[in-house]
Each structure stands twice: as C-alpha cells, then as structure tokens.
Short mmCIF file of C-alpha atoms in Angstrom, two decimals:
data_model
loop_
_atom_site.label_atom_id
_atom_site.label_comp_id
_atom_site.label_asym_id
_atom_site.label_seq_id
_atom_site.Cartn_x
_atom_site.Cartn_y
_atom_site.Cartn_z
CA UNK A 88 117.51 95.12 87.49
CA UNK A 89 117.97 98.89 88.27
CA UNK A 90 120.06 99.75 91.04
CA UNK A 91 117.39 101.98 92.45
CA UNK A 92 114.55 99.45 92.02
CA UNK A 93 116.66 97.13 94.34
CA UNK A 94 117.15 99.75 96.81
CA UNK A 95 113.29 100.32 96.81
CA UNK A 96 112.44 96.68 97.35
CA UNK A 97 115.11 96.55 100.03
CA UNK A 98 113.53 99.92 101.73
CA UNK A 99 109.92 98.39 101.26
CA UNK A 100 110.67 95.25 102.67
CA UNK A 101 112.23 97.21 105.81
CA UNK A 102 108.94 98.90 106.35
CA UNK A 103 107.71 95.76 107.16
CA UNK A 104 110.11 94.66 109.69
CA UNK A 105 111.28 98.07 111.14
CA UNK A 106 109.07 97.72 114.18
CA UNK A 107 109.68 94.01 114.78
CA UNK A 108 112.50 92.21 116.64
CA UNK A 109 114.26 91.61 113.44
CA UNK A 110 115.99 94.87 113.48
CA UNK A 111 119.24 94.46 115.50
CA UNK A 112 118.79 96.75 119.00
CA UNK A 113 122.49 97.86 118.13
CA UNK A 114 123.50 96.10 121.83
CA UNK A 115 126.68 95.72 120.36
CA UNK A 116 128.61 98.68 121.35
CA UNK A 117 131.82 96.86 122.74
CA UNK A 118 131.71 94.20 119.98
CA UNK A 119 134.72 94.10 117.40
CA UNK A 120 134.15 92.92 114.09
CA UNK A 121 136.94 92.20 111.31
CA UNK A 122 136.89 91.74 107.37
CA UNK A 123 139.08 88.94 105.94
CA UNK A 124 139.46 89.48 102.42
CA UNK A 125 141.68 87.33 100.13
CA UNK A 126 142.06 89.59 97.17
CA UNK A 127 142.22 93.38 96.11
CA UNK A 128 143.58 93.31 92.55
CA UNK A 129 140.58 94.64 90.84
CA UNK A 130 137.92 97.53 90.77
CA UNK A 131 135.31 95.22 92.08
CA UNK A 132 137.14 94.30 95.15
CA UNK A 133 138.42 98.02 95.78
CA UNK A 134 134.89 99.25 95.64
CA UNK A 135 133.69 96.31 97.88
CA UNK A 136 136.42 97.48 100.32
CA UNK A 137 135.29 101.17 99.97
CA UNK A 138 131.80 100.11 100.82
CA UNK A 139 132.98 98.46 104.00
CA UNK A 140 134.77 101.33 104.89
CA UNK A 141 132.10 103.81 104.42
CA UNK A 142 129.26 101.95 106.21
CA UNK A 143 131.11 100.37 109.02
CA UNK A 144 132.77 103.67 109.75
CA UNK A 145 129.63 105.30 110.37
CA UNK A 146 128.57 102.47 112.39
CA UNK A 147 131.73 102.92 114.42
CA UNK A 148 131.26 106.45 114.88
CA UNK A 149 127.82 105.83 115.67
CA UNK A 150 128.67 103.50 118.78
CA UNK A 151 126.87 100.87 117.03
CA UNK A 152 130.29 98.38 117.47
CA UNK A 153 133.40 99.31 118.67
CA UNK A 154 135.55 98.09 115.76
CA UNK A 155 135.09 97.34 111.93
CA UNK A 156 138.93 96.60 110.82
CA UNK A 157 139.39 95.28 107.35
CA UNK A 158 142.30 93.00 105.90
CA UNK A 159 143.49 91.85 102.79
CA UNK A 160 146.01 89.14 102.21
CA UNK A 161 149.09 89.95 100.07
CA UNK A 162 148.56 87.19 97.69
CA UNK A 163 145.56 85.12 96.93
CA UNK A 164 146.35 81.86 98.92
CA UNK A 165 143.95 79.99 101.03
CA UNK A 166 147.02 79.10 103.64
CA UNK A 167 147.68 82.82 104.11
CA UNK A 168 144.04 83.88 104.87
CA UNK A 169 144.01 80.62 107.16
CA UNK A 170 146.85 82.51 109.01
CA UNK A 171 145.32 85.58 109.25
CA UNK A 172 141.92 84.31 110.43
CA UNK A 173 143.91 82.64 113.25
CA UNK A 174 145.82 85.88 113.93
CA UNK A 175 142.07 87.56 114.14
CA UNK A 176 140.93 84.88 116.88
CA UNK A 177 144.10 85.89 118.69
CA UNK A 178 143.05 89.16 118.63
CA UNK A 179 139.99 88.86 120.19
CA UNK A 180 137.74 90.09 117.44
CA UNK A 181 133.71 88.77 118.16
CA UNK A 182 133.06 88.15 114.59
CA UNK A 183 134.86 87.60 111.48
CA UNK A 184 133.37 88.37 107.93
CA UNK A 185 135.22 86.56 105.09
CA UNK A 186 135.39 87.01 101.43
CA UNK A 187 137.30 83.42 100.93
CA UNK A 188 139.94 82.48 98.63
CA UNK A 189 138.56 78.72 98.89
CA UNK A 190 135.12 77.43 99.88
CA UNK A 191 136.85 74.52 102.00
CA UNK A 192 140.62 75.23 102.65
CA UNK A 193 139.58 77.74 105.24
CA UNK A 194 137.02 75.45 107.02
CA UNK A 195 139.73 74.20 109.70
CA UNK A 196 140.32 78.03 110.88
CA UNK A 197 136.75 78.87 110.34
CA UNK A 198 135.95 76.03 112.84
CA UNK A 199 138.59 77.27 115.16
CA UNK A 200 136.90 80.50 115.21
CA UNK A 201 133.63 79.07 116.05
CA UNK A 202 134.64 76.90 118.92
CA UNK A 203 136.53 80.23 120.32
CA UNK A 204 132.78 81.65 120.20
CA UNK A 205 133.35 83.90 117.36
CA UNK A 206 130.62 84.39 114.81
CA UNK A 207 131.73 83.82 111.13
CA UNK A 208 130.07 85.12 107.99
CA UNK A 209 131.44 84.75 104.59
CA UNK A 210 130.07 86.45 101.73
CA UNK A 211 130.62 86.38 97.72
CA UNK A 212 133.66 83.58 98.15
CA UNK A 213 131.78 81.60 100.86
CA UNK A 214 133.05 78.40 103.13
CA UNK A 215 131.09 75.50 103.65
CA UNK A 216 132.08 75.09 107.24
CA UNK A 217 128.59 74.34 108.85
CA UNK A 218 129.06 76.52 111.58
CA UNK A 219 129.61 79.79 109.38
CA UNK A 220 126.90 81.87 107.72
CA UNK A 221 126.95 82.41 104.09
CA UNK A 222 125.75 85.28 102.03
CA UNK A 223 125.69 84.28 98.24
CA UNK A 224 124.36 84.92 94.83
CA UNK A 225 123.35 82.53 92.57
CA UNK A 226 126.38 82.75 90.62
CA UNK A 227 125.39 79.38 88.58
CA UNK A 228 122.41 81.27 87.54
CA UNK A 229 124.46 84.16 86.42
CA UNK A 230 126.06 82.45 84.11
CA UNK A 231 123.04 80.43 82.80
CA UNK A 232 121.40 83.78 82.15
CA UNK A 233 124.05 84.93 79.87
CA UNK A 234 123.33 81.94 77.49
CA UNK A 235 119.59 82.55 77.86
CA UNK A 236 120.13 86.29 76.88
CA UNK A 237 122.56 85.27 73.88
CA UNK A 238 119.67 82.73 72.54
CA UNK A 239 117.28 85.41 72.23
CA UNK A 240 119.70 87.81 70.58
CA UNK A 241 121.39 85.39 68.43
CA UNK A 242 119.00 82.49 67.79
CA UNK A 243 121.25 81.08 65.16
CA UNK A 244 124.30 80.63 67.64
CA UNK A 245 127.59 80.82 67.07
CA UNK A 246 131.08 80.48 68.61
CA UNK A 247 131.86 81.82 72.26
CA UNK A 248 135.09 82.99 73.94
CA UNK A 249 134.73 82.26 77.79
CA UNK A 250 136.69 84.71 80.21
CA UNK A 251 136.88 83.06 83.62
CA UNK A 252 137.59 84.75 86.99
CA UNK A 253 140.47 83.72 89.56
CA UNK A 254 141.16 79.97 89.31
CA UNK A 255 140.16 77.52 92.14
CA UNK A 256 137.86 80.29 93.53
CA UNK A 257 134.19 79.28 94.19
CA UNK A 258 132.93 82.05 92.34
CA UNK A 259 134.43 81.28 89.17
CA UNK A 260 133.79 77.53 89.25
CA UNK A 261 130.03 78.29 89.60
CA UNK A 262 129.78 80.98 86.88
CA UNK A 263 131.78 78.92 84.41
CA UNK A 264 129.40 76.05 85.42
CA UNK A 265 126.64 77.83 84.79
CA UNK A 266 128.05 79.09 81.38
CA UNK A 267 128.71 75.53 80.22
CA UNK A 268 125.42 74.07 81.49
CA UNK A 269 123.64 77.26 79.45
CA UNK A 270 125.82 76.10 76.26
CA UNK A 271 124.58 72.38 76.68
CA UNK A 272 120.81 73.69 76.76
CA UNK A 273 121.46 76.00 73.89
CA UNK A 274 123.48 73.69 71.53
CA UNK A 275 123.78 76.34 68.62
CA UNK A 276 126.32 77.80 70.84
CA UNK A 277 129.97 76.41 71.07
CA UNK A 278 132.30 77.36 73.56
CA UNK A 279 135.49 77.88 71.20
CA UNK A 280 137.96 79.09 73.93
CA UNK A 281 138.64 79.72 77.61
CA UNK A 282 140.66 82.13 79.50
CA UNK A 283 141.29 83.41 82.93
CA UNK A 284 141.11 87.03 83.22
CA UNK A 285 141.21 87.08 87.30
CA UNK A 286 138.15 89.80 86.98
CA UNK A 287 140.55 92.37 85.73
CA UNK A 288 140.50 94.32 82.66
CA UNK A 289 144.36 94.31 81.87
CA UNK A 290 144.72 90.83 82.62
CA UNK A 291 141.64 89.70 80.54
CA UNK A 292 142.90 92.19 77.55
CA UNK A 293 146.40 90.37 77.73
CA UNK A 294 144.66 86.66 77.81
CA UNK A 295 142.14 87.73 74.93
CA UNK A 296 145.17 89.03 72.78
CA UNK A 297 147.11 85.75 73.28
CA UNK A 298 144.31 83.19 72.49
CA UNK A 299 142.51 85.29 69.63
CA UNK A 300 144.97 84.02 66.82
CA UNK A 301 143.84 80.22 67.63
CA UNK A 302 140.31 80.99 67.24
CA UNK A 303 137.66 80.97 64.81
CA UNK A 304 135.23 83.87 64.31
CA UNK A 305 133.52 84.66 67.67
CA UNK A 306 129.96 85.72 67.95
CA UNK A 307 130.00 86.49 71.70
CA UNK A 308 132.13 86.86 74.78
CA UNK A 309 130.96 85.48 77.87
CA UNK A 310 132.42 86.89 81.02
CA UNK A 311 132.10 86.98 84.92
CA UNK A 312 133.11 90.68 85.62
CA UNK A 313 135.78 93.00 85.13
CA UNK A 314 136.67 91.74 81.97
CA UNK A 315 134.40 93.23 79.18
CA UNK A 316 136.43 96.29 78.23
CA UNK A 317 139.74 94.41 78.27
CA UNK A 318 138.04 91.76 75.58
CA UNK A 319 136.96 94.59 73.56
CA UNK A 320 140.25 96.27 73.33
CA UNK A 321 141.83 93.08 72.40
CA UNK A 322 139.32 92.37 69.73
CA UNK A 323 139.95 96.11 68.31
CA UNK A 324 143.85 95.79 68.50
CA UNK A 325 143.77 92.33 66.52
CA UNK A 326 141.45 93.95 64.00
CA UNK A 327 138.62 91.49 64.45
CA UNK A 328 135.00 92.12 64.46
CA UNK A 329 133.72 93.16 68.07
CA UNK A 330 131.60 90.49 69.28
CA UNK A 331 128.74 90.81 71.68
CA UNK A 332 130.53 90.98 74.88
CA UNK A 333 128.37 90.45 78.01
CA UNK A 334 129.59 93.11 80.69
CA UNK A 335 130.46 93.25 84.50
CA UNK A 336 128.83 96.40 85.58
CA UNK A 337 132.10 98.44 85.97
CA UNK A 338 132.27 102.03 84.94
CA UNK A 339 134.86 101.57 82.05
CA UNK A 340 132.64 98.87 80.38
CA UNK A 341 129.09 100.76 80.93
CA UNK A 342 131.10 103.77 79.38
CA UNK A 343 132.42 101.81 76.45
CA UNK A 344 129.17 100.07 76.02
CA UNK A 345 127.21 103.35 75.81
CA UNK A 346 129.59 104.78 73.37
CA UNK A 347 128.97 102.10 71.14
CA UNK A 348 125.50 102.29 71.75
CA UNK A 349 125.07 105.99 70.61
CA UNK A 350 127.55 105.14 67.59
CA UNK A 351 125.85 101.75 66.00
CA UNK A 352 122.99 100.79 68.33
CA UNK A 353 125.47 98.06 69.98
CA UNK A 354 123.72 95.89 72.43
CA UNK A 355 124.30 93.89 75.16
CA UNK A 356 123.55 93.36 78.79
CA UNK A 357 125.82 93.62 82.22
CA UNK A 358 125.36 91.47 85.23
CA UNK A 359 127.38 91.39 88.55
CA UNK A 360 127.09 91.01 92.29
CA UNK A 361 127.00 94.25 93.95
CA UNK A 362 130.26 94.89 95.53
CA UNK A 363 128.20 96.39 98.56
CA UNK A 364 127.19 92.89 99.72
CA UNK A 365 130.07 93.36 101.99
CA UNK A 366 128.03 95.85 103.86
CA UNK A 367 125.21 93.20 104.32
CA UNK A 368 127.68 90.74 105.64
CA UNK A 369 128.43 93.37 108.25
CA UNK A 370 125.30 93.99 109.22
CA UNK A 371 124.26 90.15 109.63
CA UNK A 372 127.15 89.51 111.88
CA UNK A 373 126.14 92.74 113.85
CA UNK A 374 122.80 91.19 114.32
CA UNK A 375 123.89 87.68 115.23
CA UNK A 376 126.27 89.39 117.95
CA UNK A 377 122.99 91.09 119.07
CA UNK A 378 121.36 87.73 119.85
CA UNK A 379 119.02 87.84 116.71
CA UNK A 380 118.16 84.46 114.49
CA UNK A 381 119.60 84.59 110.96
CA UNK A 382 119.23 81.82 108.76
CA UNK A 383 123.03 80.30 108.15
CA UNK A 384 122.47 80.73 104.16
CA UNK A 385 121.11 84.10 102.73
CA UNK A 386 121.01 84.50 98.93
CA UNK A 387 120.77 88.06 97.51
CA UNK A 388 120.02 88.95 93.77
CA UNK A 389 122.78 89.92 91.20
CA UNK A 390 122.52 93.43 89.56
CA UNK A 391 121.61 93.18 86.11
CA UNK A 392 121.76 96.16 83.74
CA UNK A 393 120.26 96.25 80.12
CA UNK A 394 119.57 98.16 77.32
CA UNK A 395 116.89 100.42 78.41
CA UNK A 396 118.50 101.21 81.97
CA UNK A 397 122.07 101.53 80.81
CA UNK A 398 122.57 105.42 81.22
CA UNK A 399 120.58 105.52 84.51
CA UNK A 400 122.97 103.18 86.20
CA UNK A 401 126.05 104.73 84.22
CA UNK A 402 125.02 107.98 85.91
CA UNK A 403 125.02 106.68 89.30
CA UNK A 404 128.62 104.63 89.00
CA UNK A 405 131.60 106.39 90.21
CA UNK A 406 134.40 106.36 87.47
CA UNK A 407 136.85 103.75 88.17
CA UNK A 408 134.19 102.00 90.29
CA UNK A 409 131.43 99.46 89.64
CA UNK A 410 127.43 99.79 89.87
CA UNK A 411 126.51 99.06 93.29
CA UNK A 412 124.03 98.88 96.33
CA UNK A 413 125.03 99.53 100.03
CA UNK A 414 122.96 97.93 102.53
CA UNK A 415 122.00 99.67 105.69
CA UNK A 416 120.86 98.03 109.04
CA UNK A 417 117.26 98.01 108.02
CA UNK A 418 118.10 96.68 104.52
CA UNK A 419 119.60 93.83 106.40
CA UNK A 420 116.82 93.12 108.71
CA UNK A 421 114.75 93.09 105.35
CA UNK A 422 116.78 90.40 103.71
CA UNK A 423 116.94 88.30 106.97
CA UNK A 424 113.10 88.63 107.18
CA UNK A 425 112.51 87.54 103.60
#
C-alpha cells in the first residue's frame, strides 16, 4: 500500500466523523502526556521519536496539551522501563504512552499507573495489562504475508534465512511466529538458519556474515525490518548470489532495491509498521483524557511497498529514515470510529 493511499483512506474516514463527537474537543490544555520508549538503536525507532516530537510539539504549541515529553531507557530492559514508568507516575503525568520492552513484564507498573488514575496507551510493543489501551499491527500476519509473496514468486520453493529482531520482544515473537506458520503452509520452503539482527542494518550484516559459511544455497531472506540492506551487503562480501530479500521500508533498503531493479530487474517487496504510529498513540491518549470512548484494542494496517510503487515511496522517504505515515487528530478519530 502506498503511503499516499493510506493517508487518503484516513482522510476520507475523517470526513465522516469530523462533525461528530468522535473528534476530541481538545479540553486537555492542562494535561501532561509522557512517552516511555524502551529502545532507540535503529532507524525505525529514531523515526518514531522524530514523528512524536514533530506532532506533539505542535500540539503543545497549539495549546492542545500542556506537555508531551519523550523518554527512552538506556538499555532495552523491562526492569529499567518499569522504573521509568514509576517515575512518571510520581511526576504527575496524566497519560503515559508506552512502546514496551515486554508484553507482560511491565504490567505491574502499568497497573500502578492505572490505579493512580493515569491513562496508559501501548503501541508497537504492547502490554497485556487489561487497564491499558493497545494499538497494534497484526505482526503475525506481516510474517505470513512474506511467505505468501515468496510462494507466488518462487513456486518451487527453496532454503530461507530468517533475520529476527530484538530477542524477547513481542513484535519479534509475533513476526517470527507468522513466518514459521507461513513456512508450514508452504512446505516447499525450509528455514535453513535464523539470526537476530535487532532491526538494525549493522547488527544484521554481522549476524548474517557469521552464519553464511554454515548455510546451503539461500533462495530468499525473510526479515522484520531494518535488516535487508545489511543482509545484502553480507551476501555480497561473502561472494554469494544475492537472494530475494524482503525489505523493511528503510531508505537504504529502498535505495539499494531501486539500484538493483534498474540494473537487473531485481524484484522483492517491503513491509513494516509506520513509525508514525507513535503519533496515533498520542492522539488516542489525548482523546481518552478528553472523555471520549475508545476501544481498548485498535489495529492499524502495516505499510507495504511493492515493485510498482517503489519509486513513489522512495521519493517521499527521508534519507536515513523510514517510509512513514503520521497521524493528525482527525486521522486518529477516523481510526477510532472505524
């Protein structure tokens, strides 16, 4: 799906609810919202934080909320993030938006926040505590879709290399589960090896380089985002044929894909959650503070790029960044209404 199409869909939905009570009335000028983020070591997380600062900064300057501060833990540790959330409770925030290190390990701190009357909205890395709101992509389906695509392109199948994300994180587990389920449904594919790339190109490149000598011929690489370009460089350095590599919407991946497409017709697809989902989480928190009814579980579409819309998406993706969609207040109202 093109970024522009997703934005048009949201805009169209917003028109249908803009005049209704679904749109937040911004009676939250004295409210403070905090972002608790567990990790910032890759381009997706950096883009996510940039989107948060851009959209919430304007909301603060417009007087919609009093503050929208972002905090990132030094290490990807649930215990550190739990302590961070407890500090936010003491600092008097009215809402806490969380990208969680674990779906369960933060539940105690989340429950403390809820008991203190604080609105908690989790996104991307969601939490399972019932009092919190959750904004998620169907990450398992995102993994399965990669195998569906490969089955169409490679009906004879072949060996796959799986590059996973951060170990122990909900998103990593869900995407990997979808990939393995897809492989079971398409038995012509075999997962010959698996490494953790931490959603980062440099980590992925080293991990792939380390496992390649022990692997048979690889037909395709299934990924989670932030790892495609690193995988391509590792295969090149090893002097091995470049397999079909699923990309993750990063600018360097899309640029490399475009170069290969122009040179030899290289075909693949790219898929990831838009980093701007953090801005949706912000507006959802603001709407709840404003007294609006919001379902505790919201699902947003992942952002997919295909061969025919590669150039259009690359043109709108910032160098060093990620293909993205940021949400306005009316976009958020449309998602909630849908």
